[in-house]
XYZ file of C-alpha atoms in Angstrom:
699
model
C 22.327 -47.689 5.407
C 22.939 -49.098 8.876
C 19.540 -47.797 10.002
C 17.799 -49.460 7.070
C 19.550 -52.761 7.733
C 18.512 -52.507 11.365
C 14.897 -51.885 10.348
C 14.947 -54.967 8.061
C 15.605 -57.341 10.961
C 12.462 -59.425 11.753
C 13.276 -59.531 15.480
C 13.201 -55.718 15.663
C 9.680 -55.578 14.254
C 8.605 -58.392 16.512
C 9.698 -56.429 19.587
C 8.230 -53.179 18.232
C 4.905 -54.915 17.605
C 4.809 -56.423 21.078
C 5.929 -53.243 22.851
C 3.520 -50.949 21.021
C 0.606 -53.306 21.712
C 1.423 -53.331 25.453
C 1.682 -49.526 25.537
C -1.520 -49.136 23.522
C -3.525 -51.471 25.753
C -2.274 -49.820 28.944
C -3.006 -46.315 27.684
C -6.418 -47.430 26.416
C -7.197 -48.819 29.873
C -6.335 -45.440 31.441
C -8.390 -43.381 28.986
C -11.187 -44.664 26.798
C -11.990 -47.783 28.783
C -12.408 -45.760 31.988
C -14.722 -43.292 30.263
C -16.889 -45.953 28.647
C -17.273 -48.566 31.375
C -16.917 -46.527 34.520
C -14.548 -47.079 37.379
C -12.430 -50.193 37.509
C -13.565 -53.172 39.510
C -11.828 -56.448 40.232
C -13.759 -58.433 37.599
C -13.253 -55.664 34.989
C -9.515 -55.687 35.692
C -9.455 -59.505 35.395
C -11.338 -59.600 32.080
C -9.309 -56.784 30.572
C -6.061 -58.411 31.740
C -7.020 -61.746 30.146
C -8.000 -59.969 26.937
C -4.791 -57.916 26.867
C -2.617 -60.949 27.681
C -4.212 -62.941 24.845
C -3.680 -60.112 22.353
C -0.046 -59.606 23.396
C 0.805 -63.328 23.230
C -0.843 -63.647 19.817
C 1.139 -60.659 18.525
C 4.386 -61.912 20.079
C 4.113 -65.265 18.286
C 2.444 -63.984 15.136
C 5.281 -65.278 12.943
C 4.778 -68.845 14.096
C 1.021 -69.092 13.683
C 1.067 -67.101 10.446
C 3.168 -69.766 8.773
C 1.044 -72.673 9.872
C -2.460 -71.270 9.540
C -4.872 -72.421 6.892
C -6.940 -70.214 4.638
C -10.057 -70.943 6.685
C -8.323 -69.913 9.904
C -7.126 -66.736 8.212
C -10.676 -65.956 7.193
C -11.923 -66.449 10.763
C -9.058 -64.347 12.099
C -9.876 -61.532 9.666
C -13.527 -61.705 10.753
C -12.527 -61.539 14.431
C -10.341 -58.482 13.810
C -13.194 -56.872 11.889
C -15.591 -57.390 14.778
C -13.122 -56.049 17.364
C -12.447 -53.029 15.158
C -16.160 -52.343 14.759
C -16.717 -52.471 18.534
C -13.673 -50.276 19.067
C -14.942 -47.777 16.447
C -18.376 -47.688 18.073
C -17.018 -46.724 21.486
C -14.323 -44.603 19.878
C -16.996 -42.348 18.353
C -18.522 -41.832 21.781
C -15.185 -40.730 23.159
C -14.696 -38.215 20.364
C -17.715 -36.243 21.614
C -15.354 -34.820 24.179
C -11.731 -33.845 23.973
C -9.360 -36.826 24.128
C -6.704 -37.083 26.778
C -3.010 -37.924 26.349
C -3.573 -41.616 27.076
C -6.071 -41.861 24.211
C -3.604 -40.209 21.810
C -0.781 -42.507 22.876
C -2.973 -45.617 22.521
C -3.952 -44.686 18.944
C -0.338 -43.960 18.008
C 0.807 -47.237 19.615
C -1.863 -49.268 17.824
C -0.844 -47.613 14.520
C 2.793 -48.599 15.097
C 1.642 -52.079 16.100
C -0.258 -52.384 12.786
C 2.858 -51.324 10.860
C 4.901 -53.970 12.661
C 2.230 -56.607 11.950
C 2.336 -55.780 8.235
C 6.064 -56.559 8.273
C 5.474 -60.016 9.738
C 2.168 -61.303 8.352
C 0.236 -61.296 5.097
C -3.296 -61.982 6.235
C -4.718 -58.895 4.519
C -5.995 -56.720 7.378
C -2.732 -55.300 8.791
C -2.582 -52.306 6.424
C -6.243 -51.525 7.048
C -5.541 -51.392 10.775
C -2.648 -49.007 10.129
C -4.921 -46.673 8.175
C -7.677 -46.956 10.790
C -5.558 -46.075 13.811
C -3.606 -43.367 11.923
C -6.907 -41.765 10.931
C -8.231 -42.105 14.475
C -5.170 -40.340 15.869
C -5.537 -37.514 13.349
C -9.217 -37.094 14.247
C -8.415 -36.896 17.963
C -5.707 -34.288 17.351
C -8.144 -32.237 15.266
C -10.615 -32.416 18.147
C -8.071 -30.720 20.380
C -6.845 -28.137 17.833
C -7.658 -28.018 14.144
C -4.115 -27.174 13.122
C -2.892 -30.386 14.826
C -4.046 -32.134 11.653
C -0.540 -31.382 10.410
C 0.911 -33.436 13.273
C -1.487 -36.310 12.640
C -0.906 -36.216 8.895
C 2.871 -36.107 9.351
C 2.789 -39.088 11.725
C 0.538 -41.086 9.377
C 2.609 -40.148 6.312
C 5.842 -41.210 8.012
C 4.445 -44.646 8.907
C 3.003 -45.217 5.423
C 6.212 -44.116 3.669
C 8.300 -46.227 6.061
C 6.215 -49.283 5.253
C 6.451 -48.595 1.519
C 10.229 -48.167 1.657
C 10.613 -51.505 3.428
C 8.663 -53.428 0.771
C 10.362 -55.210 -2.117
C 10.694 -53.167 -5.307
C 12.606 -53.580 -8.555
C 15.005 -50.709 -7.873
C 18.544 -51.525 -6.777
C 18.236 -49.637 -3.492
C 15.203 -51.713 -2.508
C 16.817 -54.850 -3.849
C 19.775 -54.379 -1.536
C 17.391 -54.001 1.394
C 15.572 -57.164 0.405
C 18.809 -59.071 0.020
C 19.635 -58.316 3.634
C 16.355 -59.893 4.729
C 16.234 -63.494 5.883
C 14.157 -66.291 4.418
C 12.537 -68.293 7.180
C 10.788 -71.577 6.520
C 9.027 -73.667 9.135
C 9.240 -77.403 8.440
C 8.404 -80.521 10.377
C 11.486 -82.428 11.438
C 11.156 -86.205 11.460
C 13.833 -87.079 13.978
C 15.636 -90.400 14.018
C 14.945 -90.553 17.758
C 11.660 -91.004 19.572
C 10.907 -87.278 19.429
C 9.093 -87.544 16.094
C 6.679 -84.708 16.816
C 9.301 -82.017 17.300
C 9.449 -79.070 14.887
C 12.573 -77.322 13.698
C 12.826 -73.884 12.203
C 15.324 -73.858 9.367
C 16.706 -70.406 8.873
C 18.694 -69.627 5.776
C 21.682 -67.411 6.570
C 21.564 -63.821 5.491
C 22.108 -63.479 1.776
C 24.479 -60.582 2.402
C 27.033 -63.023 3.844
C 27.089 -64.990 0.587
C 27.338 -62.100 -1.826
C 30.790 -60.952 -2.812
C 29.788 -59.173 -5.985
C 28.088 -55.801 -6.202
C 26.397 -56.560 -9.508
C 22.625 -56.720 -9.682
C 22.592 -60.188 -11.248
C 24.808 -61.683 -8.549
C 22.672 -60.159 -5.818
C 19.422 -61.599 -7.149
C 20.913 -64.959 -8.061
C 22.377 -65.309 -4.567
C 18.991 -64.565 -3.068
C 17.327 -67.069 -5.409
C 19.826 -69.744 -4.421
C 19.239 -69.009 -0.732
C 15.470 -69.299 -1.100
C 15.717 -72.570 -3.051
C 18.212 -73.837 -0.499
C 15.585 -73.367 2.167
C 12.858 -74.976 0.063
C 15.124 -77.916 -0.745
C 15.152 -78.793 2.936
C 11.417 -79.406 2.670
C 12.125 -82.467 0.487
C 12.134 -84.895 3.415
C 8.528 -83.883 4.101
C 7.191 -83.586 0.544
C 8.604 -86.752 -1.050
C 6.850 -89.204 1.342
C 3.564 -87.442 0.592
C 4.156 -87.750 -3.154
C 5.181 -91.408 -2.783
C 2.034 -92.225 -0.837
C -0.130 -90.516 -3.457
C 1.680 -92.362 -6.262
C 1.206 -95.751 -4.596
C -2.492 -95.061 -4.115
C -2.756 -94.046 -7.773
C -0.992 -97.200 -8.995
C -3.217 -99.396 -6.849
C -6.375 -97.656 -8.026
C -5.607 -97.074 -11.702
C -3.038 -99.620 -12.893
C -4.249 -102.879 -11.354
C -5.356 -104.376 -14.674
C -5.953 -107.771 -13.066
C -8.600 -106.368 -10.778
C -12.124 -107.606 -11.494
C -13.773 -104.748 -9.606
C -15.376 -102.866 -12.478
C -17.188 -100.467 -10.129
C -14.019 -99.049 -8.609
C -13.511 -95.296 -8.968
C -10.095 -94.372 -10.439
C -8.022 -91.983 -8.352
C -7.399 -88.614 -9.983
C -3.865 -87.199 -9.570
C -3.584 -84.218 -7.231
C -1.613 -81.544 -9.123
C -1.615 -79.261 -6.050
C 0.108 -81.838 -3.852
C 3.510 -80.116 -3.730
C 1.969 -76.646 -3.585
C -0.056 -77.606 -0.514
C 2.961 -79.166 1.200
C 5.266 -76.152 0.778
C 4.983 -73.064 3.029
C 3.057 -71.265 0.346
C 2.316 -68.056 2.251
C 5.989 -67.244 2.763
C 8.444 -69.208 0.642
C 6.538 -69.414 -2.641
C 5.655 -65.724 -2.372
C 9.305 -64.835 -1.731
C 10.465 -67.092 -4.557
C 7.969 -65.519 -6.949
C 9.204 -62.018 -6.077
C 12.850 -62.989 -6.527
C 12.121 -64.710 -9.844
C 10.271 -61.655 -11.107
C 13.169 -59.398 -10.166
C 15.663 -61.686 -11.871
C 13.664 -61.941 -15.103
C 12.996 -58.198 -15.226
C 16.707 -57.542 -14.696
C 17.488 -59.565 -17.845
C 18.606 -62.826 -16.231
C 15.755 -65.065 -17.379
C 18.012 -67.849 -18.663
C 20.010 -68.079 -15.436
C 16.814 -68.000 -13.368
C 15.229 -70.830 -15.350
C 18.400 -72.890 -15.102
C 18.647 -72.564 -11.302
C 14.951 -73.374 -10.829
C 14.899 -76.354 -13.207
C 18.022 -77.860 -11.603
C 16.245 -77.829 -8.258
C 13.091 -79.455 -9.646
C 14.965 -82.115 -11.645
C 16.703 -83.121 -8.441
C 13.290 -83.420 -6.781
C 11.966 -85.680 -9.574
C 14.952 -88.004 -9.313
C 14.528 -88.226 -5.553
C 10.857 -89.101 -5.970
C 11.646 -91.915 -8.412
C 14.452 -93.148 -6.185
C 12.085 -93.240 -3.202
C 9.686 -95.335 -5.268
C 12.478 -97.672 -6.373
C 11.960 -96.779 -10.031
C 15.084 -94.800 -10.818
C 16.832 -97.443 -12.910
C 15.264 -98.583 -16.195
C 16.334 -101.918 -17.650
C 15.169 -104.331 -20.315
C 14.695 -107.050 -17.703
C 12.219 -104.946 -15.744
C 9.975 -103.325 -18.310
C 7.221 -102.995 -15.711
C 9.336 -100.286 -14.070
C 9.308 -98.310 -17.315
C 5.534 -98.649 -17.540
C 5.126 -97.370 -13.973
C 7.631 -94.538 -14.374
C 5.944 -93.395 -17.578
C 2.489 -93.313 -16.016
C 3.671 -91.707 -12.781
C 5.753 -89.100 -14.590
C 3.241 -88.053 -17.245
C 0.128 -88.242 -15.078
C 1.358 -87.100 -11.650
C 4.865 -85.633 -11.415
C 4.901 -83.519 -14.585
C 1.422 -82.002 -13.950
C 2.551 -81.153 -10.420
C 5.667 -79.456 -11.802
C 3.638 -77.565 -14.376
C 1.304 -76.275 -11.672
C 4.271 -75.196 -9.541
C 5.944 -73.476 -12.520
C 2.827 -71.454 -13.262
C 2.663 -70.363 -9.621
C 6.334 -69.413 -9.254
C 6.588 -67.697 -12.658
C 3.195 -66.022 -12.404
C 2.785 -63.506 -15.215
C 6.074 -64.557 -16.899
C 4.878 -66.712 -19.795
C 8.157 -67.471 -21.554
C 10.029 -68.165 -18.288
C 7.221 -70.521 -17.219
C 7.397 -72.599 -20.408
C 11.198 -72.604 -20.588
C 11.569 -73.725 -16.987
C 8.943 -76.449 -17.333
C 10.634 -77.799 -20.453
C 14.023 -77.882 -18.731
C 12.507 -79.677 -15.743
C 10.873 -82.401 -17.865
C 13.199 -82.718 -20.855
C 15.874 -85.032 -19.477
C 13.488 -87.577 -17.969
C 11.153 -87.439 -20.983
C 13.997 -88.137 -23.429
C 15.169 -91.005 -21.254
C 11.708 -92.598 -21.304
C 11.297 -92.131 -25.055
C 14.770 -93.514 -25.801
C 13.909 -96.637 -23.843
C 10.773 -97.116 -25.947
C 12.584 -96.285 -29.157
C 15.120 -99.071 -28.566
C 12.479 -101.620 -29.506
C 12.094 -100.011 -32.919
C 15.815 -100.122 -33.690
C 17.103 -103.436 -32.353
C 16.354 -106.922 -33.582
C 14.839 -109.028 -30.851
C 13.536 -112.564 -30.746
C 9.781 -113.049 -31.254
C 9.429 -113.813 -27.544
C 10.901 -110.457 -26.541
C 9.014 -108.619 -29.257
C 5.701 -110.084 -28.160
C 6.357 -109.509 -24.459
C 7.776 -106.004 -24.673
C 6.693 -104.156 -27.808
C 2.919 -104.446 -27.182
C 3.331 -103.265 -23.580
C 5.549 -100.350 -24.564
C 3.293 -99.467 -27.489
C 0.173 -99.673 -25.329
C 1.664 -97.536 -22.560
C 2.876 -94.846 -24.927
C -0.432 -94.884 -26.768
C -2.403 -94.323 -23.584
C -0.111 -91.406 -22.675
C -0.279 -89.524 -25.983
C -3.034 -87.283 -24.597
C -0.793 -86.348 -21.649
C 2.088 -85.527 -23.997
C -0.187 -83.270 -26.024
C -1.586 -81.403 -23.020
C 1.700 -81.006 -21.135
C 3.927 -80.023 -24.055
C 1.657 -77.813 -26.126
C 3.624 -74.539 -26.031
C 6.247 -73.512 -28.568
C 9.157 -74.265 -26.232
C 8.306 -77.889 -25.435
C 6.453 -78.912 -28.603
C 9.586 -80.810 -29.680
C 9.018 -83.264 -26.807
C 5.446 -83.869 -27.945
C 6.571 -84.404 -31.555
C 9.295 -86.803 -30.460
C 6.740 -88.827 -28.495
C 4.500 -89.044 -31.570
C 7.429 -90.170 -33.739
C 8.403 -92.915 -31.307
C 4.750 -93.966 -31.104
C 4.552 -94.276 -34.900
C 7.733 -96.358 -35.040
C 6.407 -98.605 -32.269
C 3.181 -99.008 -34.221
C 5.168 -100.323 -37.178
C 7.171 -102.616 -34.887
C 3.948 -103.854 -33.336
C 2.528 -104.763 -36.719
C 5.820 -106.441 -37.666
C 5.361 -108.910 -34.826
C 2.954 -111.051 -36.872
C 5.507 -111.311 -39.655
C 8.168 -112.321 -37.153
C 5.853 -114.970 -35.708
C 5.235 -116.445 -39.162
C 8.962 -116.648 -39.811
C 9.509 -118.192 -36.410
C 6.923 -120.922 -37.060
C 8.075 -121.658 -40.598
C 11.758 -121.866 -39.642
C 11.178 -123.653 -36.360
C 14.147 -125.844 -35.490
C 12.891 -126.913 -32.072
C 12.626 -130.678 -31.485
C 9.804 -132.254 -33.432
C 9.151 -135.232 -31.164
C 7.771 -134.375 -27.712
C 7.858 -137.430 -25.407
C 4.393 -138.656 -24.481
C 2.708 -136.447 -27.068
C 2.655 -133.466 -24.717
C 2.693 -129.745 -25.445
C 5.237 -128.527 -27.936
C 7.359 -125.536 -26.774
C 6.490 -123.644 -29.958
C 2.788 -123.896 -29.124
C 3.312 -122.358 -25.707
C 5.547 -119.587 -27.044
C 3.262 -118.594 -29.897
C 0.101 -118.581 -27.777
C 1.797 -116.495 -25.075
C 2.902 -114.035 -27.738
C -0.570 -113.782 -29.233
C -2.128 -113.211 -25.821
C 0.363 -110.424 -25.104
C -0.430 -108.809 -28.445
C -4.184 -109.052 -27.945
C -3.939 -107.707 -24.407
C -2.059 -104.639 -25.621
C -4.381 -104.162 -28.580
C -7.487 -104.488 -26.432
C -6.373 -101.751 -24.034
C -5.237 -99.640 -26.971
C -8.613 -99.847 -28.683
C -10.493 -99.065 -25.486
C -8.382 -96.106 -24.417
C -6.944 -94.511 -27.521
C -8.370 -95.481 -30.880
C -11.431 -93.346 -30.175
C -9.110 -90.326 -30.443
C -7.949 -88.700 -33.631
C -4.757 -90.767 -33.710
C -6.443 -93.726 -35.387
C -10.227 -93.572 -35.685
C -10.470 -96.657 -37.963
C -11.065 -98.996 -35.062
C -13.378 -101.505 -36.774
C -11.013 -102.163 -39.661
C -8.016 -102.715 -37.404
C -10.009 -104.948 -35.078
C -10.950 -107.180 -38.023
C -7.374 -107.116 -39.248
C -6.094 -108.356 -35.899
C -8.671 -111.168 -35.935
C -7.462 -112.430 -39.297
C -3.800 -112.022 -38.317
C -4.256 -113.977 -35.083
C -6.366 -116.646 -36.776
C -3.765 -116.977 -39.536
C -0.915 -117.446 -37.044
C -2.889 -120.149 -35.213
C -3.729 -121.881 -38.502
C -0.073 -121.782 -39.511
C 0.889 -123.188 -36.117
C -1.607 -126.041 -36.501
C -0.144 -126.899 -39.896
C 3.344 -126.917 -38.427
C 2.214 -129.183 -35.584
C 0.404 -131.473 -38.021
C 3.675 -132.018 -39.851
C 5.451 -132.749 -36.572
C 2.783 -135.274 -35.561
C 3.582 -137.367 -38.641
C 7.051 -138.030 -37.277
C 5.702 -140.194 -34.444
C 6.151 -143.897 -35.188
C 2.859 -144.614 -33.446
C 0.061 -142.749 -35.277
C -2.105 -142.841 -32.130
C 0.524 -140.857 -30.259
C 0.546 -138.318 -33.092
C -3.185 -137.819 -32.628
C -2.738 -137.406 -28.851
C -0.038 -134.833 -29.611
C -2.426 -132.870 -31.845
C -5.277 -133.230 -29.363
C -3.081 -131.788 -26.599
C -1.776 -128.834 -28.580
C -5.088 -127.873 -30.174
C -6.783 -128.057 -26.787
C -4.048 -125.856 -25.306
C -4.689 -123.249 -28.011
C -8.361 -123.135 -27.116
C -7.748 -122.899 -23.372
C -5.161 -120.140 -23.734
C -7.348 -118.209 -26.127
C -10.355 -118.456 -23.820
C -8.504 -117.569 -20.620
C -6.360 -114.826 -22.185
C -7.108 -111.638 -24.081
C -7.553 -113.551 -27.346
C -11.127 -114.181 -26.267
C -11.796 -110.516 -27.120
C -10.367 -110.944 -30.635
C -11.509 -114.412 -31.726
C -15.206 -114.999 -32.276
C -17.529 -117.758 -31.067
C -17.199 -119.710 -34.305
C -13.446 -120.054 -33.819
C -13.898 -121.587 -30.361
C -16.563 -123.991 -31.644
C -14.211 -125.097 -34.427
C -11.415 -125.579 -31.903
C -13.612 -127.860 -29.783
C -14.585 -129.821 -32.890
C -10.909 -130.264 -33.842
C -10.068 -131.616 -30.382
C -12.973 -134.055 -30.618
C -11.868 -135.194 -34.065
C -8.309 -135.852 -32.901
C -9.701 -137.885 -30.003
C -11.771 -139.981 -32.394
C -8.736 -140.561 -34.616
C -6.750 -141.640 -31.560
C -9.413 -144.187 -30.551
C -9.741 -145.502 -34.078
C -5.984 -145.858 -34.500
C -5.287 -147.354 -31.092
C -8.351 -149.390 -30.089
C -10.045 -150.495 -33.318
C -7.815 -153.544 -33.555
C -8.649 -154.496 -29.969
C -12.362 -154.111 -30.600
C -12.088 -156.206 -33.738
C -10.594 -159.014 -31.670
C -13.683 -159.068 -29.459
C -16.102 -159.481 -32.354
C -18.200 -162.673 -31.985
C -18.703 -165.202 -34.776
C -22.325 -165.603 -35.833
C -21.842 -169.077 -37.409
C -23.997 -171.379 -35.238
C -23.200 -174.485 -37.329
C -19.680 -174.671 -35.967
C -18.955 -177.319 -33.373
C -18.865 -176.224 -29.734
C -15.238 -177.247 -29.290
C -14.209 -175.205 -32.327
C -16.075 -172.144 -31.021
C -14.534 -172.570 -27.584
C -11.031 -172.773 -29.067
C -11.653 -169.680 -31.181
C -12.875 -167.732 -28.168
C -9.819 -168.806 -26.170
C -7.515 -167.533 -28.904
C -9.407 -164.240 -29.137
C -9.262 -163.735 -25.363
C -5.530 -164.438 -25.214
C -4.940 -162.066 -28.101
C -7.063 -159.373 -26.420
C -5.196 -159.765 -23.121
C -1.899 -159.385 -24.936
C -2.876 -156.261 -26.899
C -4.771 -154.666 -24.052
C -1.861 -155.052 -21.652
C 0.577 -153.718 -24.242
C -1.573 -150.652 -25.026
C -2.124 -149.827 -21.361
C 1.566 -150.136 -20.543
C 2.536 -147.842 -23.423
C -0.211 -145.269 -23.075
C 0.241 -144.946 -19.334
C 3.398 -142.970 -20.258
C 1.546 -140.651 -22.618
C 0.388 -137.180 -21.647
C -2.960 -135.405 -21.817
C -2.478 -132.084 -20.044
C -6.129 -131.049 -19.818
C -8.084 -132.831 -17.076
C -11.406 -132.442 -18.849
C -10.124 -133.927 -22.118
C -8.371 -136.700 -20.211
C -11.567 -137.735 -18.435
C -13.625 -137.457 -21.606
C -11.158 -139.725 -23.411
C -11.250 -142.348 -20.662
C -15.052 -142.263 -20.446
C -15.298 -142.614 -24.219
C -13.015 -145.662 -24.120
C -15.083 -147.206 -21.344
C -18.282 -146.658 -23.335
C -16.984 -148.513 -26.364
C -14.773 -151.128 -24.693
C -16.678 -152.279 -21.605
C -19.945 -153.221 -23.375
C -18.069 -155.074 -26.125
C -15.819 -156.854 -23.658
C -18.826 -157.669 -21.437
C -20.675 -159.291 -24.350
C -17.579 -161.256 -25.250
C -17.046 -162.556 -21.698
C -20.739 -163.505 -21.460
C -20.486 -165.528 -24.656
C -17.219 -167.041 -23.445
C -18.839 -168.180 -20.189
C -21.795 -169.675 -22.025
C -19.510 -171.780 -24.187
C -16.918 -172.838 -21.607
C -19.139 -172.975 -18.577
C -17.413 -173.236 -15.226
C -14.000 -173.587 -16.926
C -14.267 -170.055 -18.351
C -12.788 -168.448 -15.202
C -9.539 -170.318 -15.748
C -8.932 -168.182 -18.868
C -10.422 -164.777 -17.917
C -7.575 -162.467 -16.781
C -9.508 -159.153 -16.666
C -12.913 -158.576 -15.238
C -14.974 -155.490 -16.130
C -13.690 -153.628 -13.051
C -10.130 -154.585 -13.979
C -10.606 -153.164 -17.462
C -11.986 -149.933 -16.006
C -9.095 -149.698 -13.542
C -6.547 -150.151 -16.337
C -8.193 -147.405 -18.391
C -7.987 -145.066 -15.395
C -4.217 -145.503 -15.411
C -3.817 -144.175 -18.930
C -2.015 -140.834 -19.473
C -0.391 -140.858 -16.037
C 2.297 -138.412 -17.157
C -0.354 -135.695 -17.398
C -0.396 -135.122 -13.639
C 3.372 -134.561 -13.566
C 3.122 -132.296 -16.595
C 0.568 -130.094 -14.856
C 2.798 -129.775 -11.810
C 5.749 -128.757 -13.978
C 3.596 -126.201 -15.788
C 2.422 -124.689 -12.496
C 6.011 -124.370 -11.271
C 7.071 -122.676 -14.490
């Protein structure tokens, strides 16, 4: 037992490999090389020394480069070994024409031992072939000397092959004990807190034999599994930043819904990200062997539990690194991000890793993957389900339910593909149930909005005829709903979940149009409560215009048709006409000229004086009052002022012309407003609108 433990030590094989290669190269230089290339010269000695030194150094540090090499480098290395072996075989055949000397025999034996030692340290694929090659070469040379020496060659070759086989991992307890004594070595990059950021640290897990107090098979394997995972866990500081960077790139590329770049190419999640970051050639292979042993020994449940605990910890650390660990009602955007990241990146990565670790163990693969994902999945679904159980205000329903519903809808395909096996199908079914309940809650929003409008207790009178709070709230809600529905229709309703896209699109149009119509009726009733009818019309003009602007700039533009927007413009124009008629008709009537020419000049002059005084009084009063009114939209405000100028300035100009004709040079004693003064006064109407816009921008 002591001998076997000694043979399991990696350092022993490292020294054996190095020593046998030195002996082999020296003996080869004294035998075959001398026969093939003639006597030694200085340049031959130099070249052979450089070649031998390179080979020895490479073999001495084979453990280090084997862990860090890529598949392409391995392929080139295998090709190089193949070429060297071919050249060696070519000259080796020439040597066999004569009887080999002792140096040639020793070199073949040394190279065979070197190959055995290499097979204990690397897994590039050519080490065993080298062992067979040099063992066969030794046997052939012995046969060349004496035929019966084949027994010696065969015995030597058999002993090396059996020794290698006995040192490999096998399911039997004897081999398991040998494997448990081995050490798991993982090379990781160490990101130091000091300036030495490029240093590398080898993390070596202590021998499993020091941690095992029980002689039972299950305890032995479980201890080894824990040791291997302990080593892999130390890779977290390297893997998590890579995952975080990939996640941030994905969010920027795929979830920036405000981006207008329609030609951008969405980033596809890399499911091999963690696999590529881990020391796959050593640690994953070791972990797979240990897992297989544990499952075959009847400890599948314990194995899955240990593995899933490790991976759940990794998921939580990833979310914590991204600042998305806590989910709260106030920050629903975090839930949206976590859901997309988890279902589209993290869970696929974990599924890929599970299939690699539990290769060939179907039930263990599915059980472990379910245990890894279950806790976080239930947490995400419970968050979404809260909106189907609680009673929220229409504002919260409109802001949250459509976003949650839309997110879950877009992820249904991921739920179906990830959780399709018999062990995790319950997670898929739960996601579908929550989605259905959210669908009902989403449709209930329109009913809640109707109730909110009909039972509105918010103040009826808005100073200055500005925007009513209910108008802003309802339009924001409708935009949120339409935004969610638009994305839903584009991404999901083409699937089998709900193929009746046209019918639902029409239904949403009528529901949105009905809510707006109901809102207009509610506002119409509120406008009647203004003591000044003109202000009531300004109030309606403001709110109807706001509906049109919000619908055009928001996602409602994709639901409402062109006819609706034309009707909205017509309604705004009508309210403006009603405002002018109610507010300025009386003023215009004052400026009407008498057509009776038979009246005496003094009587006409007196009548014109009275009309002018009356106009000045009413005009000043209207301007003073309406300068405190509000028209939030700049375009409507300018159109209203221009319209007033078009009807007032020509009429007033005709009146002043007639007044000057009658009174002559004395007319200027009575004229208080010139045409420019009238225009300037009109430009000061609706001054509150500028302040209103600033307040709206700040909010």
